[in-house]
CSV table of C-alpha atoms in Angstrom, one decimal:
chain,number,residue,atom,x,y,z
A,1,UNK,CA,147.5,141.8,164.5
A,2,UNK,CA,151.2,142.2,165.2
A,3,UNK,CA,153.5,143.0,162.3
A,4,UNK,CA,155.1,139.6,162.2
A,5,UNK,CA,151.7,137.8,162.0
A,6,UNK,CA,150.5,140.2,159.3
A,7,UNK,CA,153.7,139.6,157.3
A,8,UNK,CA,153.1,135.8,157.6
A,9,UNK,CA,149.5,136.2,156.5
A,10,UNK,CA,150.5,138.3,153.5
A,11,UNK,CA,153.1,135.7,152.5
A,12,UNK,CA,150.4,133.0,152.7
A,13,UNK,CA,148.1,135.0,150.5
A,14,UNK,CA,150.8,135.7,147.9
A,15,UNK,CA,151.6,132.0,147.8
A,16,UNK,CA,148.0,131.1,147.3
A,17,UNK,CA,147.7,133.7,144.6
A,18,UNK,CA,150.8,132.3,142.9
A,19,UNK,CA,149.3,128.7,143.1
A,20,UNK,CA,146.0,130.0,141.6
A,21,UNK,CA,147.9,131.8,138.9
A,22,UNK,CA,149.7,128.6,138.0
A,23,UNK,CA,146.5,126.6,138.1
A,24,UNK,CA,144.9,129.3,135.9
A,25,UNK,CA,147.7,129.1,133.4
A,26,UNK,CA,147.5,125.3,133.5
A,27,UNK,CA,143.7,125.5,132.9
A,28,UNK,CA,144.3,128.0,130.0
A,29,UNK,CA,146.9,125.6,128.5
A,30,UNK,CA,144.5,122.6,129.0
A,31,UNK,CA,141.6,124.5,127.6
A,32,UNK,CA,143.7,125.5,124.6
A,33,UNK,CA,144.7,121.9,124.1
A,34,UNK,CA,141.1,120.8,124.4
A,35,UNK,CA,140.0,123.5,122.0
A,36,UNK,CA,142.6,122.4,119.5
A,37,UNK,CA,141.6,118.8,120.0
A,38,UNK,CA,137.9,119.7,119.5
A,39,UNK,CA,138.7,121.6,116.4
A,40,UNK,CA,140.7,118.7,115.1
A,41,UNK,CA,137.8,116.2,115.7
A,42,UNK,CA,135.3,118.7,114.2
A,43,UNK,CA,137.5,118.9,111.1
A,44,UNK,CA,137.7,115.1,111.0
A,45,UNK,CA,133.9,114.9,111.3
A,46,UNK,CA,133.6,117.4,108.4
A,47,UNK,CA,136.0,115.3,106.4
A,48,UNK,CA,134.0,112.1,107.0
A,49,UNK,CA,130.7,113.8,106.0
A,50,UNK,CA,132.2,115.0,102.8
A,51,UNK,CA,134.1,111.8,102.0
A,52,UNK,CA,131.0,109.6,102.1
A,53,UNK,CA,129.7,111.6,99.1
A,54,UNK,CA,132.7,111.1,96.9
A,55,UNK,CA,132.2,108.7,93.9
A,56,UNK,CA,135.8,108.0,92.8
A,57,UNK,CA,138.8,106.7,94.7
A,58,UNK,CA,141.2,109.4,93.5
A,59,UNK,CA,138.8,112.1,94.7
A,60,UNK,CA,138.6,110.3,98.1
A,61,UNK,CA,142.4,110.3,98.4
A,62,UNK,CA,142.6,114.0,97.6
A,63,UNK,CA,139.8,114.9,100.1
A,64,UNK,CA,141.6,112.8,102.7
A,65,UNK,CA,144.8,114.9,102.2
A,66,UNK,CA,142.7,118.1,102.4
A,67,UNK,CA,141.2,116.8,105.6
A,68,UNK,CA,144.7,116.2,107.1
A,69,UNK,CA,145.9,119.7,106.3
A,70,UNK,CA,142.7,121.3,107.7
A,71,UNK,CA,142.6,119.2,110.9
A,72,UNK,CA,146.2,119.5,111.9
A,73,UNK,CA,147.3,122.8,110.4
A,74,UNK,CA,149.9,121.0,108.4
A,75,UNK,CA,151.5,122.5,105.3
A,76,UNK,CA,151.3,119.3,103.2
A,77,UNK,CA,149.8,115.9,103.1
A,78,UNK,CA,150.6,112.9,100.9
A,79,UNK,CA,149.3,109.4,100.1
A,80,UNK,CA,152.1,107.1,99.4
A,81,UNK,CA,151.0,103.9,97.6
A,82,UNK,CA,152.6,100.6,98.4
A,83,UNK,CA,152.4,97.9,95.6
A,84,UNK,CA,155.8,96.3,96.2
A,85,UNK,CA,157.3,99.8,95.8
A,86,UNK,CA,156.5,103.0,97.6
A,87,UNK,CA,155.6,106.0,95.4
A,88,UNK,CA,153.7,109.3,95.7
A,89,UNK,CA,150.1,108.6,94.6
A,90,UNK,CA,148.6,111.9,95.6
A,91,UNK,CA,150.1,115.1,97.1
A,92,UNK,CA,148.4,118.2,98.5
A,93,UNK,CA,149.9,121.6,99.6
A,94,UNK,CA,153.1,121.5,97.6
A,95,UNK,CA,154.0,124.4,95.3
A,96,UNK,CA,155.9,121.9,93.2
A,97,UNK,CA,154.4,118.5,93.8
A,98,UNK,CA,156.9,115.6,94.2
A,99,UNK,CA,157.1,113.1,91.4
A,100,UNK,CA,155.6,109.7,91.6
A,101,UNK,CA,159.1,108.1,91.5
A,102,UNK,CA,159.7,105.2,93.9
A,103,UNK,CA,160.7,106.1,97.5
A,104,UNK,CA,163.0,104.0,99.7
A,105,UNK,CA,161.0,101.9,102.2
A,106,UNK,CA,161.5,99.4,104.8
A,107,UNK,CA,158.6,97.7,106.5
A,108,UNK,CA,160.4,98.1,109.8
A,109,UNK,CA,159.8,101.8,109.6
A,110,UNK,CA,156.1,101.0,110.4
A,111,UNK,CA,156.1,98.7,113.3
A,112,UNK,CA,152.9,96.9,114.3
A,113,UNK,CA,150.8,99.2,112.2
A,114,UNK,CA,151.4,102.1,114.5
A,115,UNK,CA,151.8,105.8,113.6
A,116,UNK,CA,155.1,107.7,114.0
A,117,UNK,CA,156.2,111.2,114.5
A,118,UNK,CA,159.3,111.9,112.3
A,119,UNK,CA,161.7,114.7,113.3
A,120,UNK,CA,164.1,116.4,110.9
A,121,UNK,CA,167.0,114.0,111.8
A,122,UNK,CA,164.9,110.9,111.5
A,123,UNK,CA,166.4,108.3,109.0
A,124,UNK,CA,163.0,108.1,107.3
A,125,UNK,CA,162.9,111.7,106.4
A,126,UNK,CA,166.5,111.6,105.3
A,127,UNK,CA,165.6,108.7,103.0
A,128,UNK,CA,162.7,110.7,101.7
A,129,UNK,CA,164.7,113.9,101.2
A,130,UNK,CA,163.0,114.3,97.9
A,131,UNK,CA,159.8,115.3,99.8
A,132,UNK,CA,161.6,118.1,101.6
A,133,UNK,CA,160.0,117.5,105.0
A,134,UNK,CA,161.1,119.0,108.3
A,135,UNK,CA,158.8,116.9,110.4
A,136,UNK,CA,155.8,114.7,109.9
A,137,UNK,CA,153.4,112.1,111.2
A,138,UNK,CA,153.1,108.9,109.2
A,139,UNK,CA,150.6,106.1,109.6
A,140,UNK,CA,150.1,102.9,107.6
A,141,UNK,CA,146.9,102.2,105.6
A,142,UNK,CA,145.8,98.6,105.2
A,143,UNK,CA,143.7,97.2,102.5
A,144,UNK,CA,140.5,95.1,103.2
A,145,UNK,CA,142.6,92.0,103.6
A,146,UNK,CA,144.8,93.7,106.3
A,147,UNK,CA,147.8,94.0,104.0
A,148,UNK,CA,149.8,97.3,103.7
A,149,UNK,CA,148.4,99.3,100.8
A,150,UNK,CA,149.9,102.7,101.5
A,151,UNK,CA,151.1,105.4,104.0
A,152,UNK,CA,149.4,108.7,104.9
A,153,UNK,CA,151.7,111.5,105.7
A,154,UNK,CA,151.0,114.9,107.2
A,155,UNK,CA,153.7,117.4,108.0
A,156,UNK,CA,155.7,120.6,107.5
A,157,UNK,CA,158.4,121.4,105.0
A,158,UNK,CA,162.0,122.5,105.4
A,159,UNK,CA,161.1,125.9,103.8
A,160,UNK,CA,158.4,127.0,106.3
A,161,UNK,CA,158.4,124.3,109.0
A,162,UNK,CA,160.1,126.5,111.6
A,163,UNK,CA,157.1,128.8,111.7
A,164,UNK,CA,155.0,126.2,113.3
A,165,UNK,CA,155.0,124.5,116.7
A,166,UNK,CA,156.4,121.0,116.8
A,167,UNK,CA,154.2,118.1,116.0
A,168,UNK,CA,152.8,116.9,119.3
A,169,UNK,CA,151.7,113.5,120.7
A,170,UNK,CA,148.1,114.8,120.9
A,171,UNK,CA,148.2,115.5,117.1
A,172,UNK,CA,149.5,112.0,116.6
A,173,UNK,CA,146.6,110.5,118.5
A,174,UNK,CA,144.1,112.5,116.5
A,175,UNK,CA,146.0,111.6,113.3
A,176,UNK,CA,145.4,107.9,114.0
A,177,UNK,CA,141.7,108.6,114.4
A,178,UNK,CA,141.5,110.3,111.0
A,179,UNK,CA,143.6,107.6,109.3
A,180,UNK,CA,141.3,105.0,110.9
A,181,UNK,CA,138.3,106.8,109.4
A,182,UNK,CA,140.1,107.1,106.0
A,183,UNK,CA,141.0,103.4,106.0
A,184,UNK,CA,137.4,102.4,106.6
A,185,UNK,CA,136.3,104.8,103.8
A,186,UNK,CA,138.9,103.3,101.5
A,187,UNK,CA,137.7,99.8,102.3
A,188,UNK,CA,134.0,100.7,101.8
A,189,UNK,CA,134.8,102.3,98.5
A,190,UNK,CA,136.8,99.3,97.3
A,191,UNK,CA,134.1,96.9,98.4
A,192,UNK,CA,131.4,99.1,96.8
A,193,UNK,CA,133.4,99.1,93.6
A,194,UNK,CA,133.8,95.4,93.7
A,195,UNK,CA,130.1,95.0,94.3
A,196,UNK,CA,129.3,97.3,91.4
A,197,UNK,CA,131.7,95.3,89.2
A,198,UNK,CA,130.2,92.0,90.3
A,199,UNK,CA,126.7,93.4,89.8
A,200,UNK,CA,127.7,94.6,86.3
A,201,UNK,CA,129.1,91.1,85.6
A,202,UNK,CA,126.0,89.5,86.9
A,203,UNK,CA,123.9,91.8,84.7
A,204,UNK,CA,126.0,91.0,81.7
A,205,UNK,CA,125.7,87.2,82.5
A,206,UNK,CA,122.0,87.6,83.0
A,207,UNK,CA,121.7,89.3,79.6
A,208,UNK,CA,123.8,86.6,78.1
A,209,UNK,CA,121.7,83.9,79.7
A,210,UNK,CA,118.5,85.6,78.5
A,211,UNK,CA,119.8,85.2,74.9
A,212,UNK,CA,119.6,81.4,75.4
A,213,UNK,CA,116.7,81.2,77.9
A,214,UNK,CA,114.2,84.1,77.7
A,215,UNK,CA,113.1,85.8,80.9
A,216,UNK,CA,109.5,85.2,79.9
A,217,UNK,CA,110.2,81.5,80.0
A,218,UNK,CA,111.5,81.7,83.5
A,219,UNK,CA,108.6,83.9,84.6
A,220,UNK,CA,106.1,81.5,83.2
A,221,UNK,CA,107.8,78.7,85.1
A,222,UNK,CA,107.8,80.8,88.3
A,223,UNK,CA,111.6,80.8,88.6
A,224,UNK,CA,113.8,83.8,89.4
A,225,UNK,CA,116.9,82.6,87.6
A,226,UNK,CA,118.1,79.9,85.3
A,227,UNK,CA,119.9,78.2,88.2
A,228,UNK,CA,116.6,77.4,89.7
A,229,UNK,CA,115.3,75.5,86.7
A,230,UNK,CA,115.3,71.7,86.8
A,231,UNK,CA,114.3,69.0,84.3
A,232,UNK,CA,111.0,68.5,86.3
A,233,UNK,CA,109.8,72.0,85.9
A,234,UNK,CA,106.8,72.4,83.6
A,235,UNK,CA,103.5,74.2,83.4
A,236,UNK,CA,100.3,73.8,81.4
A,237,UNK,CA,99.3,77.0,79.6
A,238,UNK,CA,96.9,78.3,77.0
A,239,UNK,CA,99.1,80.2,74.5
A,240,UNK,CA,99.2,81.2,70.8
A,241,UNK,CA,102.1,79.6,68.9
A,242,UNK,CA,103.6,81.2,65.8
A,243,UNK,CA,105.9,79.1,63.5
A,244,UNK,CA,107.8,81.1,60.9
A,245,UNK,CA,110.0,79.6,58.1
A,246,UNK,CA,112.0,80.9,55.3
A,247,UNK,CA,111.0,79.7,51.8
A,248,UNK,CA,113.7,78.0,49.7
A,249,UNK,CA,116.4,78.4,52.2
A,250,UNK,CA,117.8,74.9,51.6
A,251,UNK,CA,118.5,75.8,48.0
A,252,UNK,CA,119.8,79.2,48.9
A,253,UNK,CA,122.3,77.8,51.5
A,254,UNK,CA,123.6,75.3,48.9
A,255,UNK,CA,124.3,78.1,46.4
A,256,UNK,CA,125.8,80.4,49.1
A,257,UNK,CA,127.9,78.0,51.0
A,258,UNK,CA,127.7,77.4,54.8
A,259,UNK,CA,129.5,80.6,55.9
A,260,UNK,CA,127.5,83.0,53.8
A,261,UNK,CA,124.2,81.1,54.6
A,262,UNK,CA,125.1,81.5,58.3
A,263,UNK,CA,125.5,85.3,57.9
A,264,UNK,CA,122.3,85.6,55.9
A,265,UNK,CA,120.4,83.6,58.6
A,266,UNK,CA,121.6,85.8,61.4
A,267,UNK,CA,120.8,89.0,59.5
A,268,UNK,CA,117.3,87.7,59.0
A,269,UNK,CA,116.7,86.5,62.5
A,270,UNK,CA,118.1,89.7,64.0
A,271,UNK,CA,115.3,91.7,62.4
A,272,UNK,CA,112.6,89.1,63.3
A,273,UNK,CA,113.3,88.9,67.1
A,274,UNK,CA,112.5,92.5,68.0
A,275,UNK,CA,109.1,92.2,66.3
A,276,UNK,CA,108.2,89.3,68.6
A,277,UNK,CA,109.4,90.9,71.8
A,278,UNK,CA,107.7,94.2,70.9
A,279,UNK,CA,104.3,92.3,71.0
A,280,UNK,CA,105.0,90.7,74.4
A,281,UNK,CA,106.0,87.4,72.8
A,282,UNK,CA,109.3,85.5,73.0
A,283,UNK,CA,111.1,83.1,70.7
A,284,UNK,CA,111.1,79.7,72.3
A,285,UNK,CA,113.2,77.9,69.7
A,286,UNK,CA,115.3,78.5,66.6
A,287,UNK,CA,114.9,75.7,64.1
A,288,UNK,CA,117.4,76.3,61.4
A,289,UNK,CA,115.9,78.8,59.1
A,290,UNK,CA,112.7,79.0,61.2
A,291,UNK,CA,111.7,79.8,64.7
A,292,UNK,CA,108.9,79.2,67.2
A,293,UNK,CA,107.4,82.2,69.1
A,294,UNK,CA,105.0,82.0,72.0
A,295,UNK,CA,102.4,84.6,73.0
A,296,UNK,CA,100.7,84.3,76.4
A,297,UNK,CA,98.8,87.6,76.2
A,298,UNK,CA,96.4,86.5,73.5
A,299,UNK,CA,96.1,85.8,69.8
A,300,UNK,CA,96.0,89.5,68.9
A,301,UNK,CA,99.7,89.8,69.9
A,302,UNK,CA,100.6,87.0,67.5
A,303,UNK,CA,98.8,88.6,64.6
A,304,UNK,CA,100.5,92.0,65.4
A,305,UNK,CA,103.8,90.2,65.5
A,306,UNK,CA,103.1,88.5,62.1
A,307,UNK,CA,102.4,91.9,60.6
A,308,UNK,CA,105.6,93.3,62.1
A,309,UNK,CA,107.7,90.3,60.9
A,310,UNK,CA,106.5,90.9,57.3
A,311,UNK,CA,107.1,94.6,57.5
A,312,UNK,CA,110.6,94.0,58.9
A,313,UNK,CA,111.3,91.5,56.1
A,314,UNK,CA,110.2,93.9,53.5
A,315,UNK,CA,112.7,96.5,54.8
A,316,UNK,CA,115.4,93.8,54.9
A,317,UNK,CA,114.6,92.9,51.3
A,318,UNK,CA,115.1,96.5,50.3
A,319,UNK,CA,118.6,96.4,51.7
A,320,UNK,CA,119.2,93.1,50.0
A,321,UNK,CA,118.0,94.5,46.7
A,322,UNK,CA,120.5,97.3,47.0
A,323,UNK,CA,123.2,94.6,47.3
A,324,UNK,CA,121.8,92.7,44.3
A,325,UNK,CA,120.7,89.9,46.5
A,326,UNK,CA,117.5,87.9,46.1
A,327,UNK,CA,114.5,88.7,48.2
A,328,UNK,CA,113.6,86.5,51.1
A,329,UNK,CA,110.1,85.0,51.5
A,330,UNK,CA,108.5,83.7,54.6
A,331,UNK,CA,105.7,81.4,55.7
A,332,UNK,CA,103.9,81.8,59.0
A,333,UNK,CA,101.6,79.4,60.8
A,334,UNK,CA,99.6,80.3,63.9
A,335,UNK,CA,97.6,78.1,66.2
A,336,UNK,CA,96.3,78.5,69.8
A,337,UNK,CA,95.6,76.0,72.6
A,338,UNK,CA,97.0,74.2,75.6
A,339,UNK,CA,100.6,73.2,75.7
A,340,UNK,CA,103.2,72.1,78.2
A,341,UNK,CA,106.1,74.6,78.7
A,342,UNK,CA,109.1,73.4,80.6
A,343,UNK,CA,112.7,72.3,80.7
A,344,UNK,CA,113.6,69.2,78.7
A,345,UNK,CA,116.9,67.3,79.1
A,346,UNK,CA,119.2,65.8,81.6
A,347,UNK,CA,121.1,67.2,84.6
A,348,UNK,CA,124.0,68.4,82.5
A,349,UNK,CA,122.1,69.9,79.5
A,350,UNK,CA,118.6,71.5,79.6
A,351,UNK,CA,116.6,73.1,76.9
A,352,UNK,CA,113.5,75.3,77.3
A,353,UNK,CA,110.8,73.8,75.1
A,354,UNK,CA,107.0,73.4,74.5
A,355,UNK,CA,105.2,70.3,73.6
A,356,UNK,CA,101.6,69.4,72.9
A,357,UNK,CA,99.1,68.9,70.1
A,358,UNK,CA,98.6,72.7,69.8
A,359,UNK,CA,102.4,73.1,69.0
A,360,UNK,CA,102.4,70.3,66.5
A,361,UNK,CA,99.4,71.7,64.7
A,362,UNK,CA,101.0,75.2,64.5
A,363,UNK,CA,104.0,73.5,62.7
A,364,UNK,CA,101.7,71.7,60.3
A,365,UNK,CA,99.7,74.8,59.6
A,366,UNK,CA,102.9,76.7,58.7
A,367,UNK,CA,103.6,74.0,56.1
A,368,UNK,CA,100.2,74.6,54.6
A,369,UNK,CA,101.3,78.2,53.5
A,370,UNK,CA,103.2,76.6,50.6
A,371,UNK,CA,100.2,74.5,49.5
A,372,UNK,CA,97.7,77.4,49.5
A,373,UNK,CA,100.2,80.1,48.4
A,374,UNK,CA,99.6,82.1,51.6
A,375,UNK,CA,102.0,84.2,53.7
A,376,UNK,CA,100.2,83.4,56.9
A,377,UNK,CA,97.7,80.6,57.8
A,378,UNK,CA,95.7,80.6,61.1
A,379,UNK,CA,93.6,77.9,62.7
A,380,UNK,CA,90.0,78.4,63.8
A,381,UNK,CA,91.2,78.1,67.4
A,382,UNK,CA,93.2,81.3,66.9
A,383,UNK,CA,90.5,83.0,64.9
A,384,UNK,CA,88.0,82.4,67.8
A,385,UNK,CA,90.5,84.2,70.2
A,386,UNK,CA,90.9,87.3,68.0
A,387,UNK,CA,89.3,90.6,68.8
A,388,UNK,CA,87.5,92.4,65.9
A,389,UNK,CA,90.3,94.9,65.5
A,390,UNK,CA,93.1,92.3,65.4
A,391,UNK,CA,93.0,91.8,61.6
A,392,UNK,CA,91.0,93.2,58.7
A,393,UNK,CA,91.2,90.6,56.0
A,394,UNK,CA,90.6,87.0,56.8
A,395,UNK,CA,89.2,84.4,54.5
A,396,UNK,CA,88.5,80.7,55.2
A,397,UNK,CA,90.7,78.5,53.1
A,398,UNK,CA,89.8,74.9,53.9
A,399,UNK,CA,89.0,72.2,56.4
A,400,UNK,CA,92.0,69.8,56.6
A,401,UNK,CA,93.2,66.8,58.5
A,402,UNK,CA,96.9,67.2,58.9
A,403,UNK,CA,99.4,64.4,59.2
A,404,UNK,CA,99.3,62.9,62.7
A,405,UNK,CA,95.7,64.0,63.4
A,406,UNK,CA,92.3,62.5,62.8
A,407,UNK,CA,90.2,65.6,63.6
A,408,UNK,CA,89.7,68.2,60.9
A,409,UNK,CA,90.7,71.8,61.5
A,410,UNK,CA,89.4,74.9,59.7
A,411,UNK,CA,92.2,77.1,58.4
A,412,UNK,CA,92.1,80.8,57.4
A,413,UNK,CA,94.4,83.0,55.4
A,414,UNK,CA,95.5,86.3,56.9
A,415,UNK,CA,95.4,88.5,53.7
A,416,UNK,CA,96.6,91.6,55.6
A,417,UNK,CA,100.1,90.4,54.8
A,418,UNK,CA,99.6,90.2,51.0
A,419,UNK,CA,100.9,92.9,48.7
A,420,UNK,CA,98.2,95.6,48.3
A,421,UNK,CA,97.4,94.6,44.7
A,422,UNK,CA,97.0,90.9,45.5
A,423,UNK,CA,95.0,91.7,48.6
A,424,UNK,CA,92.7,94.0,46.7
A,425,UNK,CA,92.1,91.3,44.0
A,426,UNK,CA,91.3,88.7,46.7
A,427,UNK,CA,88.9,91.0,48.4
A,428,UNK,CA,87.1,91.9,45.2
A,429,UNK,CA,86.7,88.1,44.5
A,430,UNK,CA,86.0,87.2,48.2
A,431,UNK,CA,82.2,86.5,47.8
A,432,UNK,CA,82.8,84.4,44.7
A,433,UNK,CA,85.6,82.5,46.5
A,434,UNK,CA,83.3,81.8,49.5
A,435,UNK,CA,80.6,80.6,47.1
A,436,UNK,CA,83.0,78.3,45.3
A,437,UNK,CA,84.2,76.9,48.7
A,438,UNK,CA,80.6,76.1,49.6
A,439,UNK,CA,79.9,74.4,46.3
A,440,UNK,CA,83.1,72.4,46.6
A,441,UNK,CA,82.0,71.1,50.0
A,442,UNK,CA,78.6,70.3,48.7
A,443,UNK,CA,80.2,68.2,46.0
A,444,UNK,CA,79.0,70.4,43.1
A,445,UNK,CA,82.4,70.5,41.5
A,446,UNK,CA,81.5,71.9,38.0
A,447,UNK,CA,79.7,74.9,39.6
A,448,UNK,CA,82.6,75.3,42.0
A,449,UNK,CA,85.1,75.4,39.1
A,450,UNK,CA,83.0,78.2,37.5
A,451,UNK,CA,83.1,80.2,40.7
A,452,UNK,CA,86.8,79.8,41.3
A,453,UNK,CA,87.5,80.6,37.6
A,454,UNK,CA,85.6,83.9,38.0
A,455,UNK,CA,87.8,84.5,41.1
A,456,UNK,CA,90.9,84.1,38.9
A,457,UNK,CA,89.6,86.5,36.3
A,458,UNK,CA,89.5,89.1,39.1
A,459,UNK,CA,92.7,88.0,40.8
A,460,UNK,CA,94.8,85.8,38.5
A,461,UNK,CA,97.5,85.3,41.1
A,462,UNK,CA,95.1,83.7,43.7
A,463,UNK,CA,97.0,80.5,44.3
A,464,UNK,CA,94.2,79.0,46.5
A,465,UNK,CA,91.6,79.6,43.7
A,466,UNK,CA,93.9,77.9,41.2
A,467,UNK,CA,94.4,74.9,43.6
A,468,UNK,CA,90.6,74.5,44.0
A,469,UNK,CA,90.1,74.5,40.2
A,470,UNK,CA,92.6,71.7,39.9
A,471,UNK,CA,91.0,69.7,42.7
A,472,UNK,CA,87.5,70.1,41.4
A,473,UNK,CA,88.6,69.0,37.9
A,474,UNK,CA,90.3,65.9,39.4
A,475,UNK,CA,87.3,65.0,41.5
A,476,UNK,CA,84.9,65.3,38.5
A,477,UNK,CA,87.0,62.7,36.7
A,478,UNK,CA,87.0,60.3,39.8
A,479,UNK,CA,84.1,58.2,41.1
A,480,UNK,CA,81.9,60.1,43.5
A,481,UNK,CA,83.3,59.9,47.0
A,482,UNK,CA,80.8,58.4,49.5
A,483,UNK,CA,80.1,60.7,52.4
A,484,UNK,CA,81.9,63.6,50.8
A,485,UNK,CA,82.2,66.6,53.3
A,486,UNK,CA,84.8,68.7,51.5
A,487,UNK,CA,87.5,67.8,54.0
A,488,UNK,CA,91.1,67.7,52.7
A,489,UNK,CA,93.1,64.8,54.2
A,490,UNK,CA,96.8,65.5,53.9
A,491,UNK,CA,99.3,62.6,53.6
A,492,UNK,CA,102.5,64.6,54.0
A,493,UNK,CA,103.8,67.5,56.1
């Protein structure tokens, strides 16, 4: 090869080497840019992974600012809140964090929701001179309704900003990605907080509704909520019904006056209700100084509730005694049988209620506690449903026809609720009482009087034995009743 051709070939090779060197440098630059971009997106990904675990909005704002500093190698980051005024809500990376005082702001500084790179001579940074920024990227943050709620800022300070490369367009692009992620996280957090607040409100409303309409009532009707109940809703059930009534409350309320009587009644009922719910029952109705409780898990639950009621009342009476207030007394009537449970009323006003002969009889039986001097009277329908362990001390009281009925019902006294001394006396005289009851029903009144008198010698405070002595004496002075069966027909409630 001649020298001139060789020189030309060398020149071509040198040119090619130069081009390859330029391409190599371009590839190095491009790779560096891609590496930095990858690092930024990896940092954004780490931010999102951490952010979804944050449980308070302030913590989410702080984590977002940390994410901005990490992803873009910025010195500082801020969240500026817009609520009609612009102010520093959170700041990260400042030795001396800026105050939360209002900053100047014009909505024209954020056009069409786009981000902006701000250089040192930018009017925005001059207006925000209190932040001491040399350059920054800013991006608006919208609330869930699309309205401006704040501005995220990442940048460098006047003090150390010259030590860094200038903010680039690539950084701005990645910054918009992070802000978009942050905005979505803010929205989700706000929505979640609203949902939690609404759920708490619904729970509060549900608890409030349940104070008027028990959950058990809705469950028995097969309804999920009170909104689903209509006047036509009803169900036939076999239940045990407990009526409870304060003794002498009318006279007490007259002496106390309406306001104090109201306080007394609420104090009393507040200790009664837990005893019902603890035995799987619920109060269907409050009736002045009394209430109606229903038990769908069996008669044993009602007996346990009656025991709990009396125990709670005894504790309340101790408190009342310490306040020099009179003791409260109660009468309880319990019956079991079929009833209709449902919603009664019109479209504008409904009331959960129970109706049926079993309910009426329970009410009448409660009234008999006064006649027989008993704390609690049960019907034979309830006694038949009791397990052997439900109560220890039952005695038959009478066979009665209550007002509104023609069929007699056998009633029993639950002596478990008597004071120990009275209960002991009744138990000691139990055989004699049963013998006297049999003689009374056979019409052998003189012998019955002797039997009941012997009961009173053992237990002078046995009101039922006293009642039978009086009855027998009156019957002995009257013409013999034809077809006598020892059934008491009551002419008043």
